[in-house]
Amino acid sequence: MQVALGNSVLCGLFLLVLNGSVSARDLDQDEALRMRQAGHILPLEQLLDEALQQYPGATLLEAELEEEDDILVYEVELLTPQGVVRELELDARDGRILKDEVDD
């Protein structure tokens, strides 16, 4: 019974991977702090300053640290003075902008 259940779970996970549904993992604040203290990622504040230079006057709505395809990424949402929500993905190791688009 346990073997059959285990095989069912493995098959389900395999199908999720094939569908691309499993693509990112959110990191909690404790894990993010450890990575920052160890020098594996840059401080969010530093990267936010650089991102906000792209959109002067923008307001931070949300920021998350995620692991996407073995890359640590800060996902940031900004509200521009024009009322447009921008979604940026920043490489947490070097600050490169990986994605910058209007959030629907």
PDB file of N, CA and C in Angstrom:
ATOM      1  N   MET A   1       0.826  -1.202   0.000  1.00  0.00           N
ATOM      2  CA  MET A   1       0.000   0.000   0.000  1.00  0.00           C
ATOM      3  C   MET A   1       0.863   1.256   0.000  1.00  0.00           C
ATOM      4  N   GLN A   2       1.895   1.285   0.875  1.00  0.00           N
ATOM      5  CA  GLN A   2       2.757   2.465   0.942  1.00  0.00           C
ATOM      6  C   GLN A   2       3.543   2.648  -0.343  1.00  0.00           C
ATOM      7  N   VAL A   3       3.971   1.550  -0.963  1.00  0.00           N
ATOM      8  CA  VAL A   3       4.712   1.637  -2.218  1.00  0.00           C
ATOM      9  C   VAL A   3       3.824   2.219  -3.309  1.00  0.00           C
ATOM     10  N   ALA A   4       2.573   1.759  -3.378  1.00  0.00           N
ATOM     11  CA  ALA A   4       1.639   2.276  -4.379  1.00  0.00           C
ATOM     12  C   ALA A   4       1.377   3.759  -4.157  1.00  0.00           C
ATOM     13  N   LEU A   5       1.204   4.165  -2.902  1.00  0.00           N
ATOM     14  CA  LEU A   5       0.981   5.574  -2.593  1.00  0.00           C
ATOM     15  C   LEU A   5       2.211   6.390  -2.949  1.00  0.00           C
ATOM     16  N   GLY A   6       3.397   5.871  -2.615  1.00  0.00           N
ATOM     17  CA  GLY A   6       4.649   6.560  -2.936  1.00  0.00           C
ATOM     18  C   GLY A   6       4.811   6.738  -4.436  1.00  0.00           C
ATOM     19  N   ASN A   7       4.489   5.697  -5.200  1.00  0.00           N
ATOM     20  CA  ASN A   7       4.576   5.790  -6.660  1.00  0.00           C
ATOM     21  C   ASN A   7       3.586   6.811  -7.201  1.00  0.00           C
ATOM     22  N   SER A   8       2.395   6.872  -6.624  1.00  0.00           N
ATOM     23  CA  SER A   8       1.388   7.847  -7.061  1.00  0.00           C
ATOM     24  C   SER A   8       1.871   9.272  -6.817  1.00  0.00           C
ATOM     25  N   VAL A   9       2.472   9.484  -5.659  1.00  0.00           N
ATOM     26  CA  VAL A   9       2.994  10.819  -5.336  1.00  0.00           C
ATOM     27  C   VAL A   9       4.108  11.194  -6.296  1.00  0.00           C
ATOM     28  N   LEU A  10       5.026  10.254  -6.557  1.00  0.00           N
ATOM     29  CA  LEU A  10       6.123  10.528  -7.483  1.00  0.00           C
ATOM     30  C   LEU A  10       5.602  10.831  -8.887  1.00  0.00           C
ATOM     31  N   CYS A  11       4.614  10.075  -9.335  1.00  0.00           N
ATOM     32  CA  CYS A  11       4.029  10.327 -10.660  1.00  0.00           C
ATOM     33  C   CYS A  11       3.379  11.709 -10.707  1.00  0.00           C
ATOM     34  N   GLY A  12       2.687  12.082  -9.641  1.00  0.00           N
ATOM     35  CA  GLY A  12       2.050  13.395  -9.588  1.00  0.00           C
ATOM     36  C   GLY A  12       3.068  14.519  -9.631  1.00  0.00           C
ATOM     37  N   LEU A  13       4.150  14.370  -8.872  1.00  0.00           N
ATOM     38  CA  LEU A  13       5.207  15.392  -8.886  1.00  0.00           C
ATOM     39  C   LEU A  13       5.856  15.479 -10.257  1.00  0.00           C
ATOM     40  N   PHE A  14       6.082  14.333 -10.876  1.00  0.00           N
ATOM     41  CA  PHE A  14       6.675  14.305 -12.204  1.00  0.00           C
ATOM     42  C   PHE A  14       5.795  15.054 -13.204  1.00  0.00           C
ATOM     43  N   LEU A  15       4.485  14.844 -13.134  1.00  0.00           N
ATOM     44  CA  LEU A  15       3.565  15.528 -14.040  1.00  0.00           C
ATOM     45  C   LEU A  15       3.564  17.039 -13.787  1.00  0.00           C
ATOM     46  N   LEU A  16       3.647  17.446 -12.530  1.00  0.00           N
ATOM     47  CA  LEU A  16       3.711  18.873 -12.223  1.00  0.00           C
ATOM     48  C   LEU A  16       4.962  19.496 -12.818  1.00  0.00           C
ATOM     49  N   VAL A  17       6.085  18.801 -12.721  1.00  0.00           N
ATOM     50  CA  VAL A  17       7.324  19.313 -13.290  1.00  0.00           C
ATOM     51  C   VAL A  17       7.205  19.427 -14.803  1.00  0.00           C
ATOM     52  N   LEU A  18       6.635  18.414 -15.427  1.00  0.00           N
ATOM     53  CA  LEU A  18       6.462  18.458 -16.879  1.00  0.00           C
ATOM     54  C   LEU A  18       5.557  19.608 -17.303  1.00  0.00           C
ATOM     55  N   ASN A  19       4.543  19.906 -16.513  1.00  0.00           N
ATOM     56  CA  ASN A  19       3.636  21.004 -16.828  1.00  0.00           C
ATOM     57  C   ASN A  19       4.248  22.366 -16.540  1.00  0.00           C
ATOM     58  N   GLY A  20       5.367  22.395 -15.850  1.00  0.00           N
ATOM     59  CA  GLY A  20       5.986  23.665 -15.512  1.00  0.00           C
ATOM     60  C   GLY A  20       5.343  24.343 -14.317  1.00  0.00           C
ATOM     61  N   SER A  21       4.469  23.641 -13.612  1.00  0.00           N
ATOM     62  CA  SER A  21       3.778  24.229 -12.479  1.00  0.00           C
ATOM     63  C   SER A  21       4.701  24.459 -11.294  1.00  0.00           C
ATOM     64  N   VAL A  22       5.727  23.652 -11.172  1.00  0.00           N
ATOM     65  CA  VAL A  22       6.689  23.809 -10.090  1.00  0.00           C
ATOM     66  C   VAL A  22       7.874  24.566 -10.655  1.00  0.00           C
ATOM     67  N   SER A  23       7.915  25.892 -10.430  1.00  0.00           N
ATOM     68  CA  SER A  23       8.986  26.674 -11.027  1.00  0.00           C
ATOM     69  C   SER A  23       9.697  27.576 -10.040  1.00  0.00           C
ATOM     70  N   ALA A  24       9.081  27.893  -8.922  1.00  0.00           N
ATOM     71  CA  ALA A  24       9.703  28.812  -7.980  1.00  0.00           C
ATOM     72  C   ALA A  24       9.421  28.371  -6.557  1.00  0.00           C
ATOM     73  N   ARG A  25      10.367  28.711  -5.697  1.00  0.00           N
ATOM     74  CA  ARG A  25      10.221  28.414  -4.281  1.00  0.00           C
ATOM     75  C   ARG A  25      10.453  29.704  -3.521  1.00  0.00           C
ATOM     76  N   ASP A  26       9.475  30.104  -2.696  1.00  0.00           N
ATOM     77  CA  ASP A  26       9.628  31.283  -1.855  1.00  0.00           C
ATOM     78  C   ASP A  26      10.553  30.957  -0.702  1.00  0.00           C
ATOM     79  N   LEU A  27      11.461  31.870  -0.392  1.00  0.00           N
ATOM     80  CA  LEU A  27      12.355  31.704   0.743  1.00  0.00           C
ATOM     81  C   LEU A  27      11.842  32.552   1.887  1.00  0.00           C
ATOM     82  N   ASP A  28      11.875  32.022   3.096  1.00  0.00           N
ATOM     83  CA  ASP A  28      11.387  32.786   4.235  1.00  0.00           C
ATOM     84  C   ASP A  28      12.447  33.780   4.699  1.00  0.00           C
ATOM     85  N   GLN A  29      12.062  34.673   5.607  1.00  0.00           N
ATOM     86  CA  GLN A  29      12.954  35.757   6.019  1.00  0.00           C
ATOM     87  C   GLN A  29      14.191  35.253   6.748  1.00  0.00           C
ATOM     88  N   ASP A  30      14.089  34.153   7.483  1.00  0.00           N
ATOM     89  CA  ASP A  30      15.248  33.607   8.180  1.00  0.00           C
ATOM     90  C   ASP A  30      16.284  33.072   7.192  1.00  0.00           C
ATOM     91  N   GLU A  31      15.798  32.374   6.174  1.00  0.00           N
ATOM     92  CA  GLU A  31      16.698  31.847   5.153  1.00  0.00           C
ATOM     93  C   GLU A  31      17.338  32.992   4.364  1.00  0.00           C
ATOM     94  N   ALA A  32      16.561  34.007   4.057  1.00  0.00           N
ATOM     95  CA  ALA A  32      17.095  35.169   3.336  1.00  0.00           C
ATOM     96  C   ALA A  32      18.161  35.875   4.164  1.00  0.00           C
ATOM     97  N   LEU A  33      17.918  36.024   5.467  1.00  0.00           N
ATOM     98  CA  LEU A  33      18.896  36.674   6.340  1.00  0.00           C
ATOM     99  C   LEU A  33      20.193  35.882   6.392  1.00  0.00           C
ATOM    100  N   ARG A  34      20.101  34.567   6.513  1.00  0.00           N
ATOM    101  CA  ARG A  34      21.314  33.732   6.528  1.00  0.00           C
ATOM    102  C   ARG A  34      22.096  33.878   5.226  1.00  0.00           C
ATOM    103  N   MET A  35      21.394  33.902   4.101  1.00  0.00           N
ATOM    104  CA  MET A  35      22.069  34.034   2.805  1.00  0.00           C
ATOM    105  C   MET A  35      22.742  35.399   2.672  1.00  0.00           C
ATOM    106  N   ARG A  36      22.067  36.419   3.160  1.00  0.00           N
ATOM    107  CA  ARG A  36      22.639  37.765   3.102  1.00  0.00           C
ATOM    108  C   ARG A  36      23.876  37.862   3.989  1.00  0.00           C
ATOM    109  N   GLN A  37      23.790  37.346   5.209  1.00  0.00           N
ATOM    110  CA  GLN A  37      24.920  37.394   6.133  1.00  0.00           C
ATOM    111  C   GLN A  37      26.105  36.584   5.617  1.00  0.00           C
ATOM    112  N   ALA A  38      25.831  35.508   4.891  1.00  0.00           N
ATOM    113  CA  ALA A  38      26.895  34.678   4.326  1.00  0.00           C
ATOM    114  C   ALA A  38      27.463  35.274   3.035  1.00  0.00           C
ATOM    115  N   GLY A  39      26.843  36.339   2.534  1.00  0.00           N
ATOM    116  CA  GLY A  39      27.325  36.972   1.316  1.00  0.00           C
ATOM    117  C   GLY A  39      26.866  36.313   0.037  1.00  0.00           C
ATOM    118  N   HIS A  40      25.865  35.441   0.129  1.00  0.00           N
ATOM    119  CA  HIS A  40      25.358  34.760  -1.071  1.00  0.00           C
ATOM    120  C   HIS A  40      24.438  35.660  -1.893  1.00  0.00           C
ATOM    121  N   ILE A  41      23.802  36.627  -1.237  1.00  0.00           N
ATOM    122  CA  ILE A  41      22.913  37.562  -1.936  1.00  0.00           C
ATOM    123  C   ILE A  41      23.212  38.980  -1.467  1.00  0.00           C
ATOM    124  N   LEU A  42      22.850  39.938  -2.294  1.00  0.00           N
ATOM    125  CA  LEU A  42      22.990  41.346  -1.940  1.00  0.00           C
ATOM    126  C   LEU A  42      21.801  41.795  -1.104  1.00  0.00           C
ATOM    127  N   PRO A  43      21.982  42.835  -0.300  1.00  0.00           N
ATOM    128  CA  PRO A  43      20.856  43.354   0.485  1.00  0.00           C
ATOM    129  C   PRO A  43      19.749  43.879  -0.430  1.00  0.00           C
ATOM    130  N   LEU A  44      18.519  43.583  -0.083  1.00  0.00           N
ATOM    131  CA  LEU A  44      17.374  44.050  -0.862  1.00  0.00           C
ATOM    132  C   LEU A  44      17.373  45.569  -0.969  1.00  0.00           C
ATOM    133  N   GLU A  45      17.725  46.256   0.113  1.00  0.00           N
ATOM    134  CA  GLU A  45      17.719  47.723   0.109  1.00  0.00           C
ATOM    135  C   GLU A  45      18.607  48.279  -0.996  1.00  0.00           C
ATOM    136  N   GLN A  46      19.781  47.676  -1.181  1.00  0.00           N
ATOM    137  CA  GLN A  46      20.713  48.125  -2.211  1.00  0.00           C
ATOM    138  C   GLN A  46      20.107  47.957  -3.602  1.00  0.00           C
ATOM    139  N   LEU A  47      19.487  46.811  -3.836  1.00  0.00           N
ATOM    140  CA  LEU A  47      18.909  46.551  -5.149  1.00  0.00           C
ATOM    141  C   LEU A  47      17.667  47.397  -5.390  1.00  0.00           C
ATOM    142  N   LEU A  48      16.912  47.675  -4.327  1.00  0.00           N
ATOM    143  CA  LEU A  48      15.737  48.531  -4.465  1.00  0.00           C
ATOM    144  C   LEU A  48      16.132  49.944  -4.876  1.00  0.00           C
ATOM    145  N   ASP A  49      17.209  50.453  -4.285  1.00  0.00           N
ATOM    146  CA  ASP A  49      17.676  51.792  -4.663  1.00  0.00           C
ATOM    147  C   ASP A  49      17.949  51.859  -6.160  1.00  0.00           C
ATOM    148  N   GLU A  50      18.602  50.812  -6.677  1.00  0.00           N
ATOM    149  CA  GLU A  50      18.909  50.776  -8.108  1.00  0.00           C
ATOM    150  C   GLU A  50      17.636  50.638  -8.953  1.00  0.00           C
ATOM    151  N   ALA A  51      16.711  49.813  -8.507  1.00  0.00           N
ATOM    152  CA  ALA A  51      15.453  49.621  -9.245  1.00  0.00           C
ATOM    153  C   ALA A  51      14.634  50.901  -9.245  1.00  0.00           C
ATOM    154  N   LEU A  52      14.601  51.603  -8.119  1.00  0.00           N
ATOM    155  CA  LEU A  52      13.819  52.844  -8.021  1.00  0.00           C
ATOM    156  C   LEU A  52      14.412  53.963  -8.874  1.00  0.00           C
ATOM    157  N   GLN A  53      15.695  53.878  -9.194  1.00  0.00           N
ATOM    158  CA  GLN A  53      16.292  54.849 -10.111  1.00  0.00           C
ATOM    159  C   GLN A  53      15.693  54.720 -11.506  1.00  0.00           C
ATOM    160  N   GLN A  54      15.267  53.507 -11.863  1.00  0.00           N
ATOM    161  CA  GLN A  54      14.614  53.277 -13.157  1.00  0.00           C
ATOM    162  C   GLN A  54      13.243  53.951 -13.206  1.00  0.00           C
ATOM    163  N   TYR A  55      12.597  54.049 -12.029  1.00  0.00           N
ATOM    164  CA  TYR A  55      11.240  54.598 -11.932  1.00  0.00           C
ATOM    165  C   TYR A  55      11.180  55.606 -10.785  1.00  0.00           C
ATOM    166  N   PRO A  56      11.714  56.815 -10.996  1.00  0.00           N
ATOM    167  CA  PRO A  56      11.727  57.828  -9.936  1.00  0.00           C
ATOM    168  C   PRO A  56      10.310  58.108  -9.416  1.00  0.00           C
ATOM    169  N   GLY A  57      10.206  58.184  -8.094  1.00  0.00           N
ATOM    170  CA  GLY A  57       8.925  58.461  -7.473  1.00  0.00           C
ATOM    171  C   GLY A  57       8.047  57.245  -7.267  1.00  0.00           C
ATOM    172  N   ALA A  58       8.511  56.056  -7.700  1.00  0.00           N
ATOM    173  CA  ALA A  58       7.721  54.836  -7.545  1.00  0.00           C
ATOM    174  C   ALA A  58       7.699  54.414  -6.078  1.00  0.00           C
ATOM    175  N   THR A  59       6.663  53.660  -5.738  1.00  0.00           N
ATOM    176  CA  THR A  59       6.472  53.144  -4.385  1.00  0.00           C
ATOM    177  C   THR A  59       6.570  51.628  -4.412  1.00  0.00           C
ATOM    178  N   LEU A  60       7.248  51.070  -3.430  1.00  0.00           N
ATOM    179  CA  LEU A  60       7.354  49.622  -3.315  1.00  0.00           C
ATOM    180  C   LEU A  60       6.023  49.057  -2.840  1.00  0.00           C
ATOM    181  N   LEU A  61       5.476  48.088  -3.575  1.00  0.00           N
ATOM    182  CA  LEU A  61       4.253  47.409  -3.177  1.00  0.00           C
ATOM    183  C   LEU A  61       4.547  46.072  -2.508  1.00  0.00           C
ATOM    184  N   GLU A  62       5.514  45.343  -3.060  1.00  0.00           N
ATOM    185  CA  GLU A  62       5.788  43.993  -2.568  1.00  0.00           C
ATOM    186  C   GLU A  62       7.182  43.577  -2.990  1.00  0.00           C
ATOM    187  N   ALA A  63       7.834  42.777  -2.146  1.00  0.00           N
ATOM    188  CA  ALA A  63       9.138  42.205  -2.484  1.00  0.00           C
ATOM    189  C   ALA A  63       9.230  40.810  -1.887  1.00  0.00           C
ATOM    190  N   GLU A  64       9.704  39.872  -2.681  1.00  0.00           N
ATOM    191  CA  GLU A  64       9.870  38.491  -2.240  1.00  0.00           C
ATOM    192  C   GLU A  64      11.190  37.963  -2.770  1.00  0.00           C
ATOM    193  N   LEU A  65      11.802  37.091  -1.994  1.00  0.00           N
ATOM    194  CA  LEU A  65      12.982  36.376  -2.454  1.00  0.00           C
ATOM    195  C   LEU A  65      12.535  34.983  -2.843  1.00  0.00           C
ATOM    196  N   GLU A  66      12.861  34.592  -4.077  1.00  0.00           N
ATOM    197  CA  GLU A  66      12.468  33.282  -4.587  1.00  0.00           C
ATOM    198  C   GLU A  66      13.670  32.597  -5.204  1.00  0.00           C
ATOM    199  N   GLU A  67      13.575  31.297  -5.291  1.00  0.00           N
ATOM    200  CA  GLU A  67      14.556  30.521  -6.039  1.00  0.00           C
ATOM    201  C   GLU A  67      13.847  30.008  -7.281  1.00  0.00           C
ATOM    202  N   GLU A  68      14.307  30.456  -8.440  1.00  0.00           N
ATOM    203  CA  GLU A  68      13.705  30.054  -9.712  1.00  0.00           C
ATOM    204  C   GLU A  68      14.767  29.394 -10.571  1.00  0.00           C
ATOM    205  N   ASP A  69      14.585  28.135 -10.860  1.00  0.00           N
ATOM    206  CA  ASP A  69      15.538  27.402 -11.696  1.00  0.00           C
ATOM    207  C   ASP A  69      16.964  27.577 -11.183  1.00  0.00           C
ATOM    208  N   ASP A  70      17.152  27.403  -9.882  1.00  0.00           N
ATOM    209  CA  ASP A  70      18.451  27.490  -9.209  1.00  0.00           C
ATOM    210  C   ASP A  70      19.056  28.894  -9.214  1.00  0.00           C
ATOM    211  N   ILE A  71      18.248  29.911  -9.484  1.00  0.00           N
ATOM    212  CA  ILE A  71      18.704  31.298  -9.427  1.00  0.00           C
ATOM    213  C   ILE A  71      17.918  32.004  -8.332  1.00  0.00           C
ATOM    214  N   LEU A  72      18.629  32.709  -7.448  1.00  0.00           N
ATOM    215  CA  LEU A  72      17.975  33.473  -6.395  1.00  0.00           C
ATOM    216  C   LEU A  72      17.532  34.810  -6.965  1.00  0.00           C
ATOM    217  N   VAL A  73      16.245  35.092  -6.853  1.00  0.00           N
ATOM    218  CA  VAL A  73      15.643  36.253  -7.507  1.00  0.00           C
ATOM    219  C   VAL A  73      14.802  37.035  -6.501  1.00  0.00           C
ATOM    220  N   TYR A  74      15.008  38.357  -6.482  1.00  0.00           N
ATOM    221  CA  TYR A  74      14.083  39.225  -5.770  1.00  0.00           C
ATOM    222  C   TYR A  74      12.986  39.594  -6.760  1.00  0.00           C
ATOM    223  N   GLU A  75      11.745  39.270  -6.434  1.00  0.00           N
ATOM    224  CA  GLU A  75      10.606  39.690  -7.249  1.00  0.00           C
ATOM    225  C   GLU A  75      10.022  40.926  -6.572  1.00  0.00           C
ATOM    226  N   VAL A  76      10.011  42.029  -7.304  1.00  0.00           N
ATOM    227  CA  VAL A  76       9.631  43.320  -6.746  1.00  0.00           C
ATOM    228  C   VAL A  76       8.496  43.914  -7.562  1.00  0.00           C
ATOM    229  N   GLU A  77       7.481  44.434  -6.882  1.00  0.00           N
ATOM    230  CA  GLU A  77       6.405  45.162  -7.553  1.00  0.00           C
ATOM    231  C   GLU A  77       6.471  46.618  -7.121  1.00  0.00           C
ATOM    232  N   LEU A  78       6.462  47.504  -8.111  1.00  0.00           N
ATOM    233  CA  LEU A  78       6.514  48.944  -7.872  1.00  0.00           C
ATOM    234  C   LEU A  78       5.282  49.605  -8.460  1.00  0.00           C
ATOM    235  N   LEU A  79       4.800  50.635  -7.802  1.00  0.00           N
ATOM    236  CA  LEU A  79       3.713  51.463  -8.319  1.00  0.00           C
ATOM    237  C   LEU A  79       4.327  52.779  -8.758  1.00  0.00           C
ATOM    238  N   THR A  80       4.254  53.065 -10.061  1.00  0.00           N
ATOM    239  CA  THR A  80       4.836  54.302 -10.583  1.00  0.00           C
ATOM    240  C   THR A  80       3.905  55.479 -10.286  1.00  0.00           C
ATOM    241  N   PRO A  81       4.428  56.703 -10.353  1.00  0.00           N
ATOM    242  CA  PRO A  81       3.576  57.878 -10.135  1.00  0.00           C
ATOM    243  C   PRO A  81       2.410  57.961 -11.135  1.00  0.00           C
ATOM    244  N   GLN A  82       2.540  57.300 -12.268  1.00  0.00           N
ATOM    245  CA  GLN A  82       1.483  57.284 -13.281  1.00  0.00           C
ATOM    246  C   GLN A  82       0.422  56.229 -12.979  1.00  0.00           C
ATOM    247  N   GLY A  83       0.587  55.486 -11.880  1.00  0.00           N
ATOM    248  CA  GLY A  83      -0.395  54.476 -11.508  1.00  0.00           C
ATOM    249  C   GLY A  83      -0.183  53.123 -12.156  1.00  0.00           C
ATOM    250  N   VAL A  84       0.987  52.904 -12.747  1.00  0.00           N
ATOM    251  CA  VAL A  84       1.295  51.635 -13.411  1.00  0.00           C
ATOM    252  C   VAL A  84       2.064  50.746 -12.428  1.00  0.00           C
ATOM    253  N   VAL A  85       1.649  49.480 -12.334  1.00  0.00           N
ATOM    254  CA  VAL A  85       2.372  48.518 -11.497  1.00  0.00           C
ATOM    255  C   VAL A  85       3.397  47.812 -12.370  1.00  0.00           C
ATOM    256  N   ARG A  86       4.655  47.903 -11.961  1.00  0.00           N
ATOM    257  CA  ARG A  86       5.752  47.253 -12.676  1.00  0.00           C
ATOM    258  C   ARG A  86       6.212  46.051 -11.857  1.00  0.00           C
ATOM    259  N   GLU A  87       6.459  44.934 -12.514  1.00  0.00           N
ATOM    260  CA  GLU A  87       7.020  43.756 -11.861  1.00  0.00           C
ATOM    261  C   GLU A  87       8.446  43.576 -12.358  1.00  0.00           C
ATOM    262  N   LEU A  88       9.368  43.598 -11.427  1.00  0.00           N
ATOM    263  CA  LEU A  88      10.771  43.418 -11.754  1.00  0.00           C
ATOM    264  C   LEU A  88      11.285  42.164 -11.075  1.00  0.00           C
ATOM    265  N   GLU A  89      12.169  41.458 -11.762  1.00  0.00           N
ATOM    266  CA  GLU A  89      12.893  40.350 -11.160  1.00  0.00           C
ATOM    267  C   GLU A  89      14.358  40.718 -11.208  1.00  0.00           C
ATOM    268  N   LEU A  90      14.989  40.701 -10.033  1.00  0.00           N
ATOM    269  CA  LEU A  90      16.382  41.098  -9.900  1.00  0.00           C
ATOM    270  C   LEU A  90      17.201  39.904  -9.430  1.00  0.00           C
ATOM    271  N   ASP A  91      18.318  39.648 -10.089  1.00  0.00           N
ATOM    272  CA  ASP A  91      19.213  38.591  -9.642  1.00  0.00           C
ATOM    273  C   ASP A  91      19.746  38.993  -8.272  1.00  0.00           C
ATOM    274  N   ALA A  92      19.484  38.201  -7.258  1.00  0.00           N
ATOM    275  CA  ALA A  92      19.843  38.557  -5.887  1.00  0.00           C
ATOM    276  C   ALA A  92      21.347  38.519  -5.649  1.00  0.00           C
ATOM    277  N   ARG A  93      22.091  37.889  -6.532  1.00  0.00           N
ATOM    278  CA  ARG A  93      23.541  37.802  -6.353  1.00  0.00           C
ATOM    279  C   ARG A  93      24.272  39.025  -6.882  1.00  0.00           C
ATOM    280  N   ASP A  94      23.786  39.587  -8.005  1.00  0.00           N
ATOM    281  CA  ASP A  94      24.523  40.699  -8.605  1.00  0.00           C
ATOM    282  C   ASP A  94      23.652  41.900  -8.972  1.00  0.00           C
ATOM    283  N   GLY A  95      22.341  41.804  -8.777  1.00  0.00           N
ATOM    284  CA  GLY A  95      21.453  42.936  -9.008  1.00  0.00           C
ATOM    285  C   GLY A  95      20.989  43.128 -10.438  1.00  0.00           C
ATOM    286  N   ARG A  96      21.408  42.267 -11.349  1.00  0.00           N
ATOM    287  CA  ARG A  96      20.963  42.399 -12.740  1.00  0.00           C
ATOM    288  C   ARG A  96      19.441  42.333 -12.819  1.00  0.00           C
ATOM    289  N   ILE A  97      18.866  43.162 -13.676  1.00  0.00           N
ATOM    290  CA  ILE A  97      17.413  43.104 -13.904  1.00  0.00           C
ATOM    291  C   ILE A  97      17.170  41.975 -14.915  1.00  0.00           C
ATOM    292  N   LEU A  98      16.459  40.955 -14.456  1.00  0.00           N
ATOM    293  CA  LEU A  98      16.158  39.802 -15.301  1.00  0.00           C
ATOM    294  C   LEU A  98      14.835  39.961 -16.025  1.00  0.00           C
ATOM    295  N   LYS A  99      13.931  40.740 -15.402  1.00  0.00           N
ATOM    296  CA  LYS A  99      12.622  40.968 -16.020  1.00  0.00           C
ATOM    297  C   LYS A  99      12.116  42.321 -15.536  1.00  0.00           C
ATOM    298  N   ASP A 100      11.482  43.039 -16.438  1.00  0.00           N
ATOM    299  CA  ASP A 100      10.874  44.327 -16.109  1.00  0.00           C
ATOM    300  C   ASP A 100       9.660  44.479 -17.030  1.00  0.00           C
ATOM    301  N   GLU A 101       8.475  44.328 -16.462  1.00  0.00           N
ATOM    302  CA  GLU A 101       7.277  44.387 -17.280  1.00  0.00           C
ATOM    303  C   GLU A 101       6.112  44.964 -16.476  1.00  0.00           C
ATOM    304  N   VAL A 102       5.091  45.380 -17.203  1.00  0.00           N
ATOM    305  CA  VAL A 102       3.873  45.856 -16.570  1.00  0.00           C
ATOM    306  C   VAL A 102       3.145  44.657 -16.004  1.00  0.00           C
ATOM    307  N   ASP A 103       2.723  44.762 -14.730  1.00  0.00           N
ATOM    308  CA  ASP A 103       1.984  43.688 -14.073  1.00  0.00           C
ATOM    309  C   ASP A 103       0.502  43.866 -14.391  1.00  0.00           C
ATOM    310  N   ASP A 104      -0.115  42.804 -14.851  1.00  0.00           N
ATOM    311  CA  ASP A 104      -1.533  42.867 -15.210  1.00  0.00           C
ATOM    312  C   ASP A 104      -2.416  42.803 -13.999  1.00  0.00           C
TER     313      ASP A 104
END
